[in-house]
Structures are given as C-alpha cells and as structure tokens.
PDB file of C-alpha atoms and ligand atoms in Angstrom:
ATOM      1  CA  MET A   1      -1.702 -13.264 -60.352  1.00  0.00           C
ATOM      2  CA  GLU A   2      -3.208 -11.536 -57.261  1.00  0.00           C
ATOM      3  CA  SER A   3      -6.195  -9.237 -57.912  1.00  0.00           C
ATOM      4  CA  GLY A   4      -5.863  -5.553 -56.855  1.00  0.00           C
ATOM      5  CA  SER A   5      -8.398  -5.941 -54.014  1.00  0.00           C
ATOM      6  CA  ARG A   6      -6.563  -8.931 -52.519  1.00  0.00           C
ATOM      7  CA  LYS A   7      -3.275  -6.991 -52.639  1.00  0.00           C
ATOM      8  CA  LYS A   8      -4.967  -4.100 -50.805  1.00  0.00           C
ATOM      9  CA  SER A   9      -6.384  -6.346 -48.056  1.00  0.00           C
ATOM     10  CA  ARG A  10      -2.969  -7.997 -47.570  1.00  0.00           C
ATOM     11  CA  ARG A  11      -1.337  -4.562 -47.237  1.00  0.00           C
ATOM     12  CA  LEU A  12      -4.030  -3.467 -44.761  1.00  0.00           C
ATOM     13  CA  CYS A  13      -3.587  -6.502 -42.535  1.00  0.00           C
ATOM     14  CA  CYS A  14       0.213  -5.949 -42.488  1.00  0.00           C
ATOM     15  CA  ILE A  15      -0.296  -2.346 -41.379  1.00  0.00           C
ATOM     16  CA  VAL A  16      -2.722  -3.413 -38.619  1.00  0.00           C
ATOM     17  CA  ALA A  17      -0.267  -6.088 -37.429  1.00  0.00           C
ATOM     18  CA  ALA A  18       2.561  -3.526 -37.329  1.00  0.00           C
ATOM     19  CA  VAL A  19       0.447  -1.051 -35.318  1.00  0.00           C
ATOM     20  CA  VAL A  20      -0.563  -3.752 -32.827  1.00  0.00           C
ATOM     21  CA  LEU A  21       3.094  -4.810 -32.436  1.00  0.00           C
ATOM     22  CA  LEU A  22       4.186  -1.208 -31.810  1.00  0.00           C
ATOM     23  CA  LEU A  23       1.443  -0.796 -29.218  1.00  0.00           C
ATOM     24  CA  ILE A  24       2.551  -3.933 -27.362  1.00  0.00           C
ATOM     25  CA  ILE A  25       6.169  -2.739 -27.339  1.00  0.00           C
ATOM     26  CA  ALA A  26       5.098   0.673 -26.012  1.00  0.00           C
ATOM     27  CA  ILE A  27       3.054  -0.919 -23.216  1.00  0.00           C
ATOM     28  CA  VAL A  28       5.913  -3.244 -22.197  1.00  0.00           C
ATOM     29  CA  LEU A  29       8.364  -0.328 -22.113  1.00  0.00           C
ATOM     30  CA  ALA A  30       5.933   1.762 -20.082  1.00  0.00           C
ATOM     31  CA  VAL A  31       5.581  -1.052 -17.542  1.00  0.00           C
ATOM     32  CA  ILE A  32       9.339  -1.352 -16.943  1.00  0.00           C
ATOM     33  CA  LEU A  33       9.790   1.853 -14.985  1.00  0.00           C
ATOM     34  CA  SER A  34      13.228   3.330 -15.689  1.00  0.00           C
ATOM     35  CA  PRO A  35      14.989   5.456 -13.054  1.00  0.00           C
ATOM     36  CA  LYS A  36      14.070   8.638 -15.004  1.00  0.00           C
ATOM     37  CA  ASP A  37      10.460   7.507 -15.160  1.00  0.00           C
ATOM     38  CA  PHE A  38      10.563   6.685 -11.441  1.00  0.00           C
ATOM     39  CA  LYS A  39      11.191  10.340 -10.567  1.00  0.00           C
ATOM     40  CA  SER A  40       8.592  11.564 -13.047  1.00  0.00           C
ATOM     41  CA  THR A  41       6.067   9.076 -11.632  1.00  0.00           C
ATOM     42  CA  PHE A  42       6.946  10.251  -8.101  1.00  0.00           C
ATOM     43  CA  MET A  43       6.501  13.914  -9.045  1.00  0.00           C
ATOM     44  CA  GLN A  44       3.317  13.303 -11.039  1.00  0.00           C
ATOM     45  CA  ARG A  45       1.691  11.371  -8.184  1.00  0.00           C
ATOM     46  CA  CYS A  46       2.771  14.079  -5.720  1.00  0.00           C
ATOM     47  CA  LYS A  47       1.302  16.838  -7.890  1.00  0.00           C
ATOM     48  CA  ASN A  48      -1.900  14.851  -8.458  1.00  0.00           C
ATOM     49  CA  PHE A  49      -2.334  14.462  -4.695  1.00  0.00           C
ATOM     50  CA  ASN A  50      -1.939  18.113  -3.684  1.00  0.00           C
ATOM     51  CA  GLY A  51       1.127  19.439  -5.428  1.00  0.00           C
ATOM     52  CA  ASN A  52       2.691  20.983  -2.313  1.00  0.00           C
ATOM     53  CA  ASN A  53       6.537  21.199  -2.171  1.00  0.00           C
ATOM     54  CA  CYS A  54       7.001  18.055  -4.290  1.00  0.00           C
ATOM     55  CA  ALA A  55      10.629  18.954  -5.103  1.00  0.00           C
ATOM     56  CA  ALA A  56      11.494  19.183  -1.392  1.00  0.00           C
ATOM     57  CA  ILE A  57       9.687  15.897  -0.715  1.00  0.00           C
ATOM     58  CA  TRP A  58      11.629  14.212  -3.553  1.00  0.00           C
ATOM     59  CA  ASP A  59      14.934  15.519  -2.112  1.00  0.00           C
ATOM     60  CA  ALA A  60      14.104  14.244   1.380  1.00  0.00           C
ATOM     61  CA  PHE A  61      12.979  10.890  -0.071  1.00  0.00           C
ATOM     62  CA  GLN A  62      16.015  10.056  -2.173  1.00  0.00           C
ATOM     63  CA  LYS A  63      18.450  11.163   0.550  1.00  0.00           C
ATOM     64  CA  ALA A  64      17.274   8.110   2.541  1.00  0.00           C
ATOM     65  CA  TYR A  65      18.749   5.509   0.175  1.00  0.00           C
ATOM     66  CA  VAL A  66      20.957   7.155  -2.483  1.00  0.00           C
ATOM     67  CA  ASN A  67      24.669   6.193  -2.393  1.00  0.00           C
ATOM     68  CA  ARG A  68      23.956   3.656   0.398  1.00  0.00           C
ATOM     69  CA  ASP A  69      24.313  -0.109   0.657  1.00  0.00           C
ATOM     70  CA  GLN A  70      20.990  -1.602  -0.487  1.00  0.00           C
ATOM     71  CA  CYS A  71      20.627  -3.619   2.709  1.00  0.00           C
ATOM     72  CA  ASP A  72      21.671  -0.890   5.071  1.00  0.00           C
ATOM     73  CA  VAL A  73      18.784   1.575   4.853  1.00  0.00           C
ATOM     74  CA  PRO A  74      17.019   1.577   8.254  1.00  0.00           C
ATOM     75  CA  PRO A  75      13.488   2.987   8.714  1.00  0.00           C
ATOM     76  CA  GLU A  76      15.008   6.033  10.480  1.00  0.00           C
ATOM     77  CA  ALA A  77      16.641   6.997   7.168  1.00  0.00           C
ATOM     78  CA  TYR A  78      13.179   8.247   6.161  1.00  0.00           C
ATOM     79  CA  ASP A  79      12.707  10.501   9.242  1.00  0.00           C
ATOM     80  CA  SER A  80      13.390  13.710   7.284  1.00  0.00           C
ATOM     81  CA  LEU A  81      10.880  12.558   4.664  1.00  0.00           C
ATOM     82  CA  ILE A  82       8.187  12.264   7.319  1.00  0.00           C
ATOM     83  CA  GLU A  83       9.092  15.780   8.467  1.00  0.00           C
ATOM     84  CA  ALA A  84       8.886  17.081   4.898  1.00  0.00           C
ATOM     85  CA  ALA A  85       5.531  15.382   4.300  1.00  0.00           C
ATOM     86  CA  PRO A  86       3.718  14.728   7.614  1.00  0.00           C
ATOM     87  CA  LEU A  87       0.942  12.139   7.311  1.00  0.00           C
ATOM     88  CA  GLU A  88      -2.478  13.771   7.079  1.00  0.00           C
ATOM     89  CA  THR A  89      -5.014  11.674   9.046  1.00  0.00           C
ATOM     90  CA  SER A  90      -8.454  12.177  10.567  1.00  0.00           C
ATOM     91  CA  CYS A  91      -9.852  10.545  13.691  1.00  0.00           C
ATOM     92  CA  ASN A  92     -12.585   7.885  13.415  1.00  0.00           C
ATOM     93  CA  ARG A  93     -11.794   7.278   9.739  1.00  0.00           C
ATOM     94  CA  MET A  94      -8.494   5.454   9.881  1.00  0.00           C
ATOM     95  CA  MET A  95      -8.422   1.933   8.496  1.00  0.00           C
ATOM     96  CA  PHE A  96      -5.566  -0.506   8.959  1.00  0.00           C
ATOM     97  CA  TRP A  97      -5.414  -3.843   7.150  1.00  0.00           C
ATOM     98  CA  SER A  98      -3.426  -7.055   6.828  1.00  0.00           C
ATOM     99  CA  LYS A  99      -3.695  -9.667   4.042  1.00  0.00           C
ATOM    100  CA  THR A 100      -6.713  -7.756   2.710  1.00  0.00           C
ATOM    101  CA  LYS A 101      -4.980  -5.134   0.541  1.00  0.00           C
ATOM    102  CA  ASP A 102      -7.346  -5.202  -2.437  1.00  0.00           C
ATOM    103  CA  VAL A 103     -10.658  -4.966  -0.607  1.00  0.00           C
ATOM    104  CA  ALA A 104      -9.271  -2.421   1.875  1.00  0.00           C
ATOM    105  CA  GLN A 105      -7.963  -0.166  -0.877  1.00  0.00           C
ATOM    106  CA  ASP A 106     -11.166  -0.560  -2.919  1.00  0.00           C
ATOM    107  CA  LEU A 107     -13.224   0.519   0.076  1.00  0.00           C
ATOM    108  CA  ALA A 108     -10.904   3.408   0.970  1.00  0.00           C
ATOM    109  CA  ALA A 109     -10.880   4.662  -2.625  1.00  0.00           C
ATOM    110  CA  LYS A 110     -14.681   4.855  -2.818  1.00  0.00           C
ATOM    111  CA  LYS A 111     -15.676   5.693   0.771  1.00  0.00           C
ATOM    112  CA  ASN A 112     -14.510   8.184   3.370  1.00  0.00           C
ATOM    113  CA  CYS A 113     -12.261   5.798   5.301  1.00  0.00           C
ATOM    114  CA  SER A 114      -8.563   6.399   5.044  1.00  0.00           C
ATOM    115  CA  THR A 115      -5.731   3.923   4.692  1.00  0.00           C
ATOM    116  CA  LEU A 116      -2.026   4.690   4.671  1.00  0.00           C
ATOM    117  CA  GLU A 117      -2.059   4.225   0.891  1.00  0.00           C
ATOM    118  CA  ARG A 118      -4.515   7.161   0.683  1.00  0.00           C
ATOM    119  CA  THR A 119      -2.070   9.577   2.320  1.00  0.00           C
ATOM    120  CA  LEU A 120       0.369  11.625   0.251  1.00  0.00           C
ATOM    121  CA  LEU A 121       3.426   9.423   0.869  1.00  0.00           C
ATOM    122  CA  GLY A 122       1.476   6.169   0.705  1.00  0.00           C
ATOM    123  CA  SER A 123      -0.191   7.101  -2.571  1.00  0.00           C
ATOM    124  CA  ILE A 124       3.094   8.243  -4.170  1.00  0.00           C
ATOM    125  CA  LEU A 125       5.063   5.066  -3.376  1.00  0.00           C
ATOM    126  CA  ASP A 126       2.355   2.355  -3.412  1.00  0.00           C
ATOM    127  CA  GLY A 127       3.392  -0.458  -5.764  1.00  0.00           C
ATOM    128  CA  LEU A 128       6.820   1.048  -6.608  1.00  0.00           C
ATOM    129  CA  THR A 129      10.314  -0.444  -6.145  1.00  0.00           C
ATOM    130  CA  TRP A 130      13.484   1.614  -5.685  1.00  0.00           C
ATOM    131  CA  CYS A 131      17.012   1.518  -4.253  1.00  0.00           C
ATOM    132  CA  GLY A 132      20.407   3.157  -4.579  1.00  0.00           C
ATOM    133  CA  LYS A 133      23.955   1.823  -4.522  1.00  0.00           C
ATOM    134  CA  ARG A 134      27.279   2.857  -3.091  1.00  0.00           C
ATOM    135  CA  GLY A 135      29.197   5.293  -5.263  1.00  0.00           C
ATOM    136  CA  SER A 136      26.155   6.426  -7.236  1.00  0.00           C
ATOM    137  CA  ASN A 137      23.623   9.234  -6.785  1.00  0.00           C
ATOM    138  CA  GLU A 138      21.099   7.412  -8.952  1.00  0.00           C
ATOM    139  CA  THR A 139      17.711   5.945  -8.041  1.00  0.00           C
ATOM    140  CA  LEU A 140      17.649   2.373  -9.362  1.00  0.00           C
ATOM    141  CA  THR A 141      14.492   0.394 -10.114  1.00  0.00           C
ATOM    142  CA  GLU A 142      16.146  -2.838 -11.284  1.00  0.00           C
ATOM    143  CA  GLY A 143      18.308  -5.231  -9.238  1.00  0.00           C
ATOM    144  CA  CYS A 144      16.952  -3.945  -5.915  1.00  0.00           C
ATOM    145  CA  PRO A 145      16.604  -6.297  -2.913  1.00  0.00           C
ATOM    146  CA  LYS A 146      13.278  -8.094  -2.685  1.00  0.00           C
ATOM    147  CA  TRP A 147      11.103  -7.689   0.443  1.00  0.00           C
ATOM    148  CA  ASP A 148      12.548 -10.749   2.206  1.00  0.00           C
ATOM    149  CA  ASP A 149      16.146 -10.445   0.893  1.00  0.00           C
ATOM    150  CA  CYS A 150      17.114  -8.252   3.842  1.00  0.00           C
ATOM    151  CA  VAL A 151      15.178  -6.352   6.504  1.00  0.00           C
ATOM    152  CA  LYS A 152      16.794  -2.946   6.013  1.00  0.00           C
ATOM    153  CA  ASN A 153      16.068  -2.581   2.312  1.00  0.00           C
ATOM    154  CA  PRO A 154      14.832   0.803   1.014  1.00  0.00           C
ATOM    155  CA  VAL A 155      11.255  -0.312   0.211  1.00  0.00           C
ATOM    156  CA  ARG A 156      10.620  -2.359   3.346  1.00  0.00           C
ATOM    157  CA  SER A 157      12.141   0.316   5.585  1.00  0.00           C
ATOM    158  CA  PHE A 158       9.994   2.981   3.933  1.00  0.00           C
ATOM    159  CA  TRP A 159       6.786   1.031   4.640  1.00  0.00           C
ATOM    160  CA  ASN A 160       7.922   0.264   8.186  1.00  0.00           C
ATOM    161  CA  ARG A 161       8.671   3.941   8.819  1.00  0.00           C
ATOM    162  CA  VAL A 162       5.474   5.379   7.350  1.00  0.00           C
ATOM    163  CA  SER A 163       3.450   2.626   9.026  1.00  0.00           C
ATOM    164  CA  ALA A 164       4.950   3.693  12.357  1.00  0.00           C
ATOM    165  CA  ALA A 165       3.867   7.275  11.670  1.00  0.00           C
ATOM    166  CA  PHE A 166       0.388   6.035  10.682  1.00  0.00           C
ATOM    167  CA  GLY A 167       0.141   3.966  13.870  1.00  0.00           C
ATOM    168  CA  ASP A 168       1.293   6.941  15.976  1.00  0.00           C
ATOM    169  CA  ALA A 169      -1.457   9.049  14.385  1.00  0.00           C
ATOM    170  CA  ALA A 170      -4.231   6.518  15.158  1.00  0.00           C
ATOM    171  CA  CYS A 171      -7.111   8.208  16.970  1.00  0.00           C
ATOM    172  CA  GLY A 172     -10.788   7.788  17.798  1.00  0.00           C
ATOM    173  CA  ASP A 173     -12.555   4.665  16.486  1.00  0.00           C
ATOM    174  CA  VAL A 174     -10.042   2.695  14.395  1.00  0.00           C
ATOM    175  CA  THR A 175     -10.885  -0.139  12.001  1.00  0.00           C
ATOM    176  CA  VAL A 176      -8.623  -2.992  10.948  1.00  0.00           C
ATOM    177  CA  MET A 177      -9.581  -5.283   8.064  1.00  0.00           C
ATOM    178  CA  LEU A 178      -8.302  -8.847   8.481  1.00  0.00           C
ATOM    179  CA  ASN A 179      -8.689 -12.026   6.439  1.00  0.00           C
ATOM    180  CA  ALA A 180     -10.774 -15.002   7.608  1.00  0.00           C
ATOM    181  CA  SER A 181      -9.337 -17.160   4.821  1.00  0.00           C
ATOM    182  CA  ILE A 182      -6.049 -17.613   6.657  1.00  0.00           C
ATOM    183  CA  PRO A 183      -5.610 -19.542   9.922  1.00  0.00           C
ATOM    184  CA  THR A 184      -3.906 -16.572  11.650  1.00  0.00           C
ATOM    185  CA  PRO A 185      -5.714 -13.389  10.600  1.00  0.00           C
ATOM    186  CA  PHE A 186      -3.629 -11.378  13.093  1.00  0.00           C
ATOM    187  CA  ASP A 187      -0.205 -12.422  11.800  1.00  0.00           C
ATOM    188  CA  PRO A 188       2.386 -11.649  14.496  1.00  0.00           C
ATOM    189  CA  LYS A 189       5.025 -11.042  11.787  1.00  0.00           C
ATOM    190  CA  SER A 190       2.920  -8.525   9.862  1.00  0.00           C
ATOM    191  CA  ILE A 191       3.538  -4.777   9.771  1.00  0.00           C
ATOM    192  CA  PHE A 192       0.162  -4.269  11.423  1.00  0.00           C
ATOM    193  CA  ALA A 193       1.270  -6.464  14.373  1.00  0.00           C
ATOM    194  CA  THR A 194       4.937  -5.523  14.630  1.00  0.00           C
ATOM    195  CA  VAL A 195       4.680  -1.789  13.932  1.00  0.00           C
ATOM    196  CA  GLU A 196       1.193  -0.313  13.981  1.00  0.00           C
ATOM    197  CA  VAL A 197      -0.948  -1.856  16.709  1.00  0.00           C
ATOM    198  CA  LYS A 198       1.876  -1.334  19.231  1.00  0.00           C
ATOM    199  CA  ARG A 199       1.438   2.403  18.742  1.00  0.00           C
ATOM    200  CA  PHE A 200      -2.282   2.531  19.558  1.00  0.00           C
ATOM    201  CA  LYS A 201      -2.470   4.602  22.765  1.00  0.00           C
ATOM    202  CA  SER A 202      -5.617   4.675  24.934  1.00  0.00           C
ATOM    203  CA  SER A 203      -5.140   8.449  25.289  1.00  0.00           C
ATOM    204  CA  LYS A 204      -6.013   8.750  21.578  1.00  0.00           C
ATOM    205  CA  VAL A 205      -7.560   5.476  20.390  1.00  0.00           C
ATOM    206  CA  LYS A 206     -10.978   4.792  21.925  1.00  0.00           C
ATOM    207  CA  LYS A 207     -12.015   1.666  20.032  1.00  0.00           C
ATOM    208  CA  VAL A 208     -10.528  -0.925  17.658  1.00  0.00           C
ATOM    209  CA  THR A 209     -13.011  -2.747  15.430  1.00  0.00           C
ATOM    210  CA  VAL A 210     -11.732  -5.815  13.592  1.00  0.00           C
ATOM    211  CA  VAL A 211     -13.621  -6.332  10.336  1.00  0.00           C
ATOM    212  CA  LEU A 212     -12.929 -10.007   9.611  1.00  0.00           C
ATOM    213  CA  VAL A 213     -13.592 -10.435   5.892  1.00  0.00           C
ATOM    214  CA  THR A 214     -15.281 -13.777   5.200  1.00  0.00           C
ATOM    215  CA  ASP A 215     -16.057 -15.600   1.987  1.00  0.00           C
ATOM    216  CA  MET A 216     -16.484 -19.206   0.816  1.00  0.00           C
ATOM    217  CA  ASN A 217     -12.799 -19.869   1.589  1.00  0.00           C
ATOM    218  CA  SER A 218     -13.062 -18.755   5.226  1.00  0.00           C
ATOM    219  CA  VAL A 219     -11.270 -21.031   7.689  1.00  0.00           C
ATOM    220  CA  THR A 220     -11.794 -19.050  10.875  1.00  0.00           C
ATOM    221  CA  ASN A 221     -13.953 -16.524  12.753  1.00  0.00           C
ATOM    222  CA  CYS A 222     -13.824 -13.867  15.485  1.00  0.00           C
ATOM    223  CA  LYS A 223     -13.025 -16.505  18.113  1.00  0.00           C
ATOM    224  CA  ASN A 224      -9.616 -17.119  16.465  1.00  0.00           C
ATOM    225  CA  LYS A 225      -6.731 -17.351  18.940  1.00  0.00           C
ATOM    226  CA  SER A 226      -4.676 -14.714  17.135  1.00  0.00           C
ATOM    227  CA  LEU A 227      -7.538 -12.231  17.501  1.00  0.00           C
ATOM    228  CA  GLN A 228      -7.546 -12.846  21.252  1.00  0.00           C
ATOM    229  CA  ASP A 229      -3.806 -12.071  21.136  1.00  0.00           C
ATOM    230  CA  LEU A 230      -4.615  -8.820  19.342  1.00  0.00           C
ATOM    231  CA  GLN A 231      -7.201  -7.921  21.983  1.00  0.00           C
ATOM    232  CA  ASN A 232      -4.688  -8.678  24.780  1.00  0.00           C
ATOM    233  CA  MET A 233      -2.081  -6.474  23.098  1.00  0.00           C
ATOM    234  CA  LEU A 234      -4.277  -3.393  23.208  1.00  0.00           C
ATOM    235  CA  ASP A 235      -3.761  -0.733  25.856  1.00  0.00           C
ATOM    236  CA  LYS A 236      -6.206  -1.033  28.758  1.00  0.00           C
ATOM    237  CA  GLY A 237      -9.079   1.332  28.095  1.00  0.00           C
ATOM    238  CA  ILE A 238      -9.248   0.682  24.329  1.00  0.00           C
ATOM    239  CA  ILE A 239     -12.562  -1.025  23.510  1.00  0.00           C
ATOM    240  CA  TYR A 240     -12.195  -4.055  21.215  1.00  0.00           C
ATOM    241  CA  SER A 241     -14.809  -5.546  18.940  1.00  0.00           C
ATOM    242  CA  CYS A 242     -14.777  -8.017  16.051  1.00  0.00           C
ATOM    243  CA  LEU A 243     -17.298  -8.307  13.210  1.00  0.00           C
ATOM    244  CA  GLU A 244     -17.454 -11.111  10.617  1.00  0.00           C
ATOM    245  CA  VAL A 245     -18.426  -9.426   7.353  1.00  0.00           C
ATOM    246  CA  GLN A 246     -19.038 -11.151   4.015  1.00  0.00           C
ATOM    247  CA  LYS A 247     -16.699  -9.866   1.299  1.00  0.00           C
ATOM    248  CA  SER A 248     -19.721  -9.691  -1.033  1.00  0.00           C
ATOM    249  CA  ARG A 249     -21.463  -7.341   1.396  1.00  0.00           C
ATOM    250  CA  ILE A 250     -18.460  -5.014   1.443  1.00  0.00           C
ATOM    251  CA  GLN A 251     -18.331  -5.083  -2.350  1.00  0.00           C
ATOM    252  CA  GLU A 252     -22.064  -4.199  -2.553  1.00  0.00           C
ATOM    253  CA  CYS A 253     -21.482  -1.385  -0.080  1.00  0.00           C
ATOM    254  CA  ILE A 254     -18.571  -0.068  -2.139  1.00  0.00           C
ATOM    255  CA  SER A 255     -20.906   0.343  -5.104  1.00  0.00           C
ATOM    256  CA  ASP A 256     -23.603   2.039  -2.978  1.00  0.00           C
ATOM    257  CA  GLN A 257     -22.864   5.776  -3.244  1.00  0.00           C
ATOM    258  CA  ASN A 258     -24.954   6.673  -0.196  1.00  0.00           C
ATOM    259  CA  LYS A 259     -23.109   4.523   2.325  1.00  0.00           C
ATOM    260  CA  SER A 260     -20.054   5.730   4.207  1.00  0.00           C
ATOM    261  CA  CYS A 261     -17.150   3.474   5.133  1.00  0.00           C
ATOM    262  CA  GLY A 262     -18.315   2.554   8.605  1.00  0.00           C
ATOM    263  CA  SER A 263     -21.849   1.717   7.415  1.00  0.00           C
ATOM    264  CA  CYS A 264     -20.534  -1.221   5.378  1.00  0.00           C
ATOM    265  CA  TRP A 265     -20.590  -3.433   8.466  1.00  0.00           C
TER     266      TRP A 265
HETATM  267  O1  LIG B   1      -2.147  -1.533   8.127  1.00  0.00           O
HETATM  268  C1  LIG B   1      -1.542  -1.820   6.868  1.00  0.00           C
HETATM  269  C2  LIG B   1      -1.021  -0.571   6.211  1.00  0.00           C
HETATM  270  O2  LIG B   1      -1.209   0.562   7.075  1.00  0.00           O
HETATM  271  C3  LIG B   1       0.456  -0.860   6.010  1.00  0.00           C
HETATM  272  O3  LIG B   1       1.203   0.237   6.304  1.00  0.00           O
HETATM  273  O4  LIG B   1       0.785  -1.892   6.915  1.00  0.00           O
HETATM  274  C4  LIG B   1      -0.337  -2.722   7.091  1.00  0.00           C
HETATM  275  C5  LIG B   1      -0.275  -3.846   6.058  1.00  0.00           C
HETATM  276  O5  LIG B   1       0.930  -4.551   6.212  1.00  0.00           O
HETATM  277  P1  LIG B   1       0.902  -6.044   6.793  1.00  0.00           P
HETATM  278  O6  LIG B   1       0.179  -6.033   8.091  1.00  0.00           O
HETATM  279  O7  LIG B   1       2.270  -6.592   6.771  1.00  0.00           O
HETATM  280  O8  LIG B   1      -0.017  -6.810   5.767  1.00  0.00           O
HETATM  281  P2  LIG B   1       0.461  -7.761   4.584  1.00  0.00           P
HETATM  282  O9  LIG B   1      -0.775  -7.936   3.739  1.00  0.00           O
HETATM  283  O10 LIG B   1       1.126  -8.980   5.130  1.00  0.00           O
HETATM  284  O11 LIG B   1       1.580  -6.950   3.761  1.00  0.00           O
HETATM  285  C6  LIG B   1       1.271  -5.655   3.288  1.00  0.00           C
HETATM  286  C7  LIG B   1       2.107  -5.393   2.091  1.00  0.00           C
HETATM  287  O12 LIG B   1       3.485  -5.419   2.451  1.00  0.00           O
HETATM  288  C8  LIG B   1       1.942  -6.470   1.034  1.00  0.00           C
HETATM  289  O13 LIG B   1       0.809  -6.146   0.242  1.00  0.00           O
HETATM  290  C9  LIG B   1       3.239  -6.332   0.281  1.00  0.00           C
HETATM  291  O14 LIG B   1       3.166  -5.208  -0.559  1.00  0.00           O
HETATM  292  P3  LIG B   1       2.896  -5.395  -2.126  1.00  0.00           P
HETATM  293  O15 LIG B   1       4.019  -6.227  -2.662  1.00  0.00           O
HETATM  294  O16 LIG B   1       1.554  -6.127  -2.169  1.00  0.00           O
HETATM  295  O17 LIG B   1       2.840  -4.013  -2.681  1.00  0.00           O
HETATM  296  C10 LIG B   1       4.216  -6.056   1.406  1.00  0.00           C
HETATM  297  N1  LIG B   1       4.717  -7.314   1.913  1.00  0.00           N
HETATM  298  C11 LIG B   1       4.535  -7.819   3.133  1.00  0.00           C
HETATM  299  N2  LIG B   1       5.173  -9.001   3.248  1.00  0.00           N
HETATM  300  C12 LIG B   1       5.767  -9.225   2.060  1.00  0.00           C
HETATM  301  C13 LIG B   1       5.466  -8.161   1.196  1.00  0.00           C
HETATM  302  N3  LIG B   1       5.884  -8.106  -0.070  1.00  0.00           N
HETATM  303  C14 LIG B   1       6.648  -9.139  -0.507  1.00  0.00           C
HETATM  304  N4  LIG B   1       7.004 -10.207   0.265  1.00  0.00           N
HETATM  305  C15 LIG B   1       6.572 -10.279   1.538  1.00  0.00           C
HETATM  306  N5  LIG B   1       6.925 -11.317   2.333  1.00  0.00           N
END
C-alpha cells in the first residue's frame, strides 16, 4: 500500500513532466513559423526597428513574390520595396562580409559599424524563408526553394537586390570582413564579389580595408591570390589595404564598451 507522501511525490513528478512536455511543444511550434506568424514577425521587426510605414513596406514586399512561380522571382521584383524602404547607411561605417557572418554581425550589433543586416530591410528578413505560388495570394514558409535550387527564388533574389542597394550606397572608408580559414577568402561566386564590390565607385568610396579574420584554423593570409583579384577589381583611385586580425582580438574588442568598430583592428 503506498504511503500518502509517496503518492503526493508521484503526483508532483507527473505534473512537472506534463509542464515540461507542454513547454517543449510550445517551443517547437514557435520555431516552425507559419505564414500568419511570418507576417506578424515581419511587422514586429519593422515596428521594433523604427515603426515607419510598416504596412506599406509589407505590401511592397509581398507583391514581389505572391502568386508567382517560386523560381521566377528576379531581384528587380523587389525594386518597389527598395523605394518603399530605402537603405539607411552612413559613410565610413559600412561593413561588408563574406563567410564571416557570425563575427561580423556580433561586431555590428555591439559597435557603431553597420552591416546590411543592421538596416531596416536586412534586420526584418535576416534568417527568414518565404515564397508564394501561382494561383495563391498567400505567403508560404514551407516547401520554398532552397538557396541553390534555383537562382531566381524569392529569398536569394531579395538578398541579391538589397545587397546591390547596399553596394551602391557604399561611401567613404569601407570595411570587408573575410575568412582566413578558407583557401579563397574572396570567393568569386559570393554576393560580395558578384554584386557588392562591383558597385564600389571611386567617386564615393575612398578606401577598402579587408579585415582577414584569422584563428588556429587559418590556411591563408593577406597575400592570398583571391585578395589580389579583389584589389585588381577595385576602381582606380580606391585605396586598398588588408589586415590580418585574430578572431580572439575582435571578440575582446566587442566586449570592450569604449572601443568603436574601426578600433578593433
Ligand atoms: O556583404 C555581405 C552582406 O552585405 C550580404 O548582403 O552579402 C554579403 C554576404 O554574402 P556572401 O558574400 O555571399 O557571403 P556568404 O557567407 O557566402 O553568404 C552569405 C549568406 O547568404 C549566408 O550566410 C547564407 O545565409 P544564411 O543561410 O546563413 O542566412 C546565404 N547563402 C549564401 N550561399 C548560400 C547561402 N545559403 C544557403 N546555401 C548557399 N549556398
């Protein structure tokens, strides 16, 4: 015969197990963003950023891909979105990156350098997936083409289009964070190479500084052939420099409140 106290402890542990199970289910459901949640996430992020004309920005955004073939959404489809939400940038603080997303975003979040993902459109859509389909006015978040499934998919075309606008806006001293742990830090197939650096004009961009992030896995340095290709691609008149910077040093700098972005190297 079970004593009263043992019965109580059994009941308690069942309640705790049920609560934990419910919590796990809630977290899993929250992670799988439904179309309705996609729009509410879009609007919430827009409002959190500055809250200006979010409804108009949403309308311009979904017009690019709704009721269209999922592999027939060119970057130009987002032109009216760029008009509705022009990229806000400031000279001498713009930071581009390639294969260094985490450290670049960490630095931009804590210091006064700005990446595309810190602009209104970049911050709203970073990390999200979306598409439409013929015959429907819905925004889908499941069953959408993956990045490499087709070039003109809604997500890839969005990033190509906003990256073009970010490259066009480049001005003053520009930084690009590249990865010394890969043999070709300046990847000719990357968005930075195919879209952004082509738009650096010597009338606006005075200097490009490559911050080559090094760590114990580094396989190359500033003498890398692909970095010479980058330098040769630049407009005449744009000063080029390359700095090899330990990842640990950047991470220390991120935690140092008094240092600004550019003083981390
Ligand atoms: O300068 C930056 C920034 O301004 C951005 O607009 O473009 C530049 C970064 O793009 P990139 O030069 O192509 O650098 P990456 O690191 O090769 O790719 C950047 C991002 O594009 C990746 O982080 C992927 O985004 P995700 O999934 O991490 O949110 C995406 N991407 C690129 N190639 C991909 C891919 N995603 C999936 N498969 C691929 N093959």
